[in-house]
CSV table of C-alpha atoms in Angstrom, one decimal:
chain,number,residue,atom,x,y,z
A,2,MET,CA,84.1,77.4,84.5
A,3,GLY,CA,87.7,77.8,85.6
A,4,ARG,CA,88.8,80.0,88.4
A,5,ALA,CA,89.1,83.5,87.1
A,6,GLU,CA,91.7,86.0,88.4
A,7,GLY,CA,90.4,87.5,91.7
A,8,TRP,CA,88.0,84.6,92.3
A,9,GLY,CA,86.8,84.5,95.9
A,10,GLU,CA,88.2,88.0,96.7
A,11,PRO,CA,85.9,91.0,97.5
A,12,LEU,CA,84.9,93.1,94.6
A,13,GLU,CA,86.4,96.6,94.4
A,14,LEU,CA,83.5,98.8,93.7
A,15,ASN,CA,84.2,102.4,92.6
A,16,ASP,CA,81.5,104.9,93.6
A,17,GLY,CA,83.2,107.7,91.6
A,18,ASP,CA,85.1,109.2,94.5
A,19,ALA,CA,88.4,108.5,92.8
A,20,ALA,CA,87.5,110.8,89.9
A,21,THR,CA,86.3,113.6,92.3
A,22,PRO,CA,88.9,116.1,93.6
A,23,VAL,CA,89.6,115.6,97.3
A,24,GLU,CA,88.4,119.1,98.3
A,25,LEU,CA,84.9,118.5,96.7
A,26,ARG,CA,84.2,114.9,97.9
A,27,THR,CA,82.5,115.9,101.2
A,28,SER,CA,80.3,118.5,99.7
A,29,TYR,CA,79.3,116.3,96.8
A,30,LYS,CA,78.5,113.4,99.2
A,31,ILE,CA,76.3,115.7,101.2
A,32,LEU,CA,74.4,116.8,98.1
A,33,LYS,CA,74.1,113.2,96.9
A,34,ASP,CA,72.8,112.0,100.2
A,35,ALA,CA,70.3,114.9,100.2
A,36,GLY,CA,68.9,113.7,96.8
A,37,CYS,CA,70.2,116.8,94.9
A,38,VAL,CA,71.3,116.2,91.3
A,39,PRO,CA,73.6,118.2,89.0
A,40,ALA,CA,71.9,120.8,86.9
A,41,GLU,CA,72.6,118.8,83.7
A,42,VAL,CA,70.7,115.8,85.1
A,43,GLU,CA,67.7,117.9,86.0
A,44,ALA,CA,67.8,119.5,82.5
A,45,ILE,CA,67.8,116.0,80.9
A,46,ARG,CA,64.8,115.0,83.0
A,47,GLU,CA,62.9,118.2,82.0
A,48,LEU,CA,63.7,117.6,78.4
A,49,ALA,CA,62.3,114.0,78.6
A,50,ALA,CA,59.1,115.4,80.2
A,51,LEU,CA,58.8,118.0,77.4
A,52,ARG,CA,59.2,115.3,74.8
A,53,GLU,CA,56.5,113.2,76.4
A,54,GLU,CA,54.2,116.2,76.4
A,55,LEU,CA,55.0,116.9,72.7
A,56,ALA,CA,54.1,113.3,71.8
A,57,ALA,CA,50.7,113.8,73.3
A,58,LEU,CA,49.9,116.8,71.2
A,59,GLU,CA,48.5,117.0,67.7
A,60,PRO,CA,51.3,117.8,65.2
A,61,ASP,CA,51.5,121.2,63.5
A,62,THR,CA,49.2,123.0,66.0
A,63,PRO,CA,50.2,126.1,67.9
A,64,ALA,CA,50.6,124.2,71.1
A,65,TRP,CA,52.8,121.6,69.4
A,66,ARG,CA,55.0,124.3,67.8
A,67,GLY,CA,55.3,126.0,71.2
A,68,LYS,CA,56.4,122.8,72.9
A,69,GLN,CA,58.8,122.1,70.0
A,70,ALA,CA,60.4,125.6,70.6
A,71,GLN,CA,60.8,124.8,74.3
A,72,ILE,CA,62.5,121.5,73.5
A,73,GLN,CA,64.9,123.2,71.1
A,74,GLN,CA,65.7,125.9,73.6
A,75,LYS,CA,66.3,123.4,76.4
A,76,THR,CA,68.4,121.2,74.1
A,77,LEU,CA,70.5,124.2,73.1
A,78,ASN,CA,71.0,125.3,76.8
A,79,LEU,CA,72.0,121.7,77.7
A,80,ALA,CA,74.6,121.7,74.8
A,81,LEU,CA,76.2,124.9,76.0
C-alpha cells in the first residue's frame, strides 16, 4: 500500500461542534455529558420498544390493535 495523503498525521475528528451554532455549543455539551438526548431520539427509542411489544402480541386482537394505534400516533408525532 502506498502512502496516502495525510499518512502519519493525526486524524481530524469532527464531533459535530462545527455544525452547532456557537451560542448553543456549551449548553448542548452539558446536556450531552449529562446523558440527555434530543426528543426525537427518545421518540425513536419509544417507537422501537412499541414495535417489539407489538411483535410479541397475537395479531388482530384488541391489544394488538391498541398497540398498532399507539405506533401510528407516535410515528405521526415524530414526522411532524
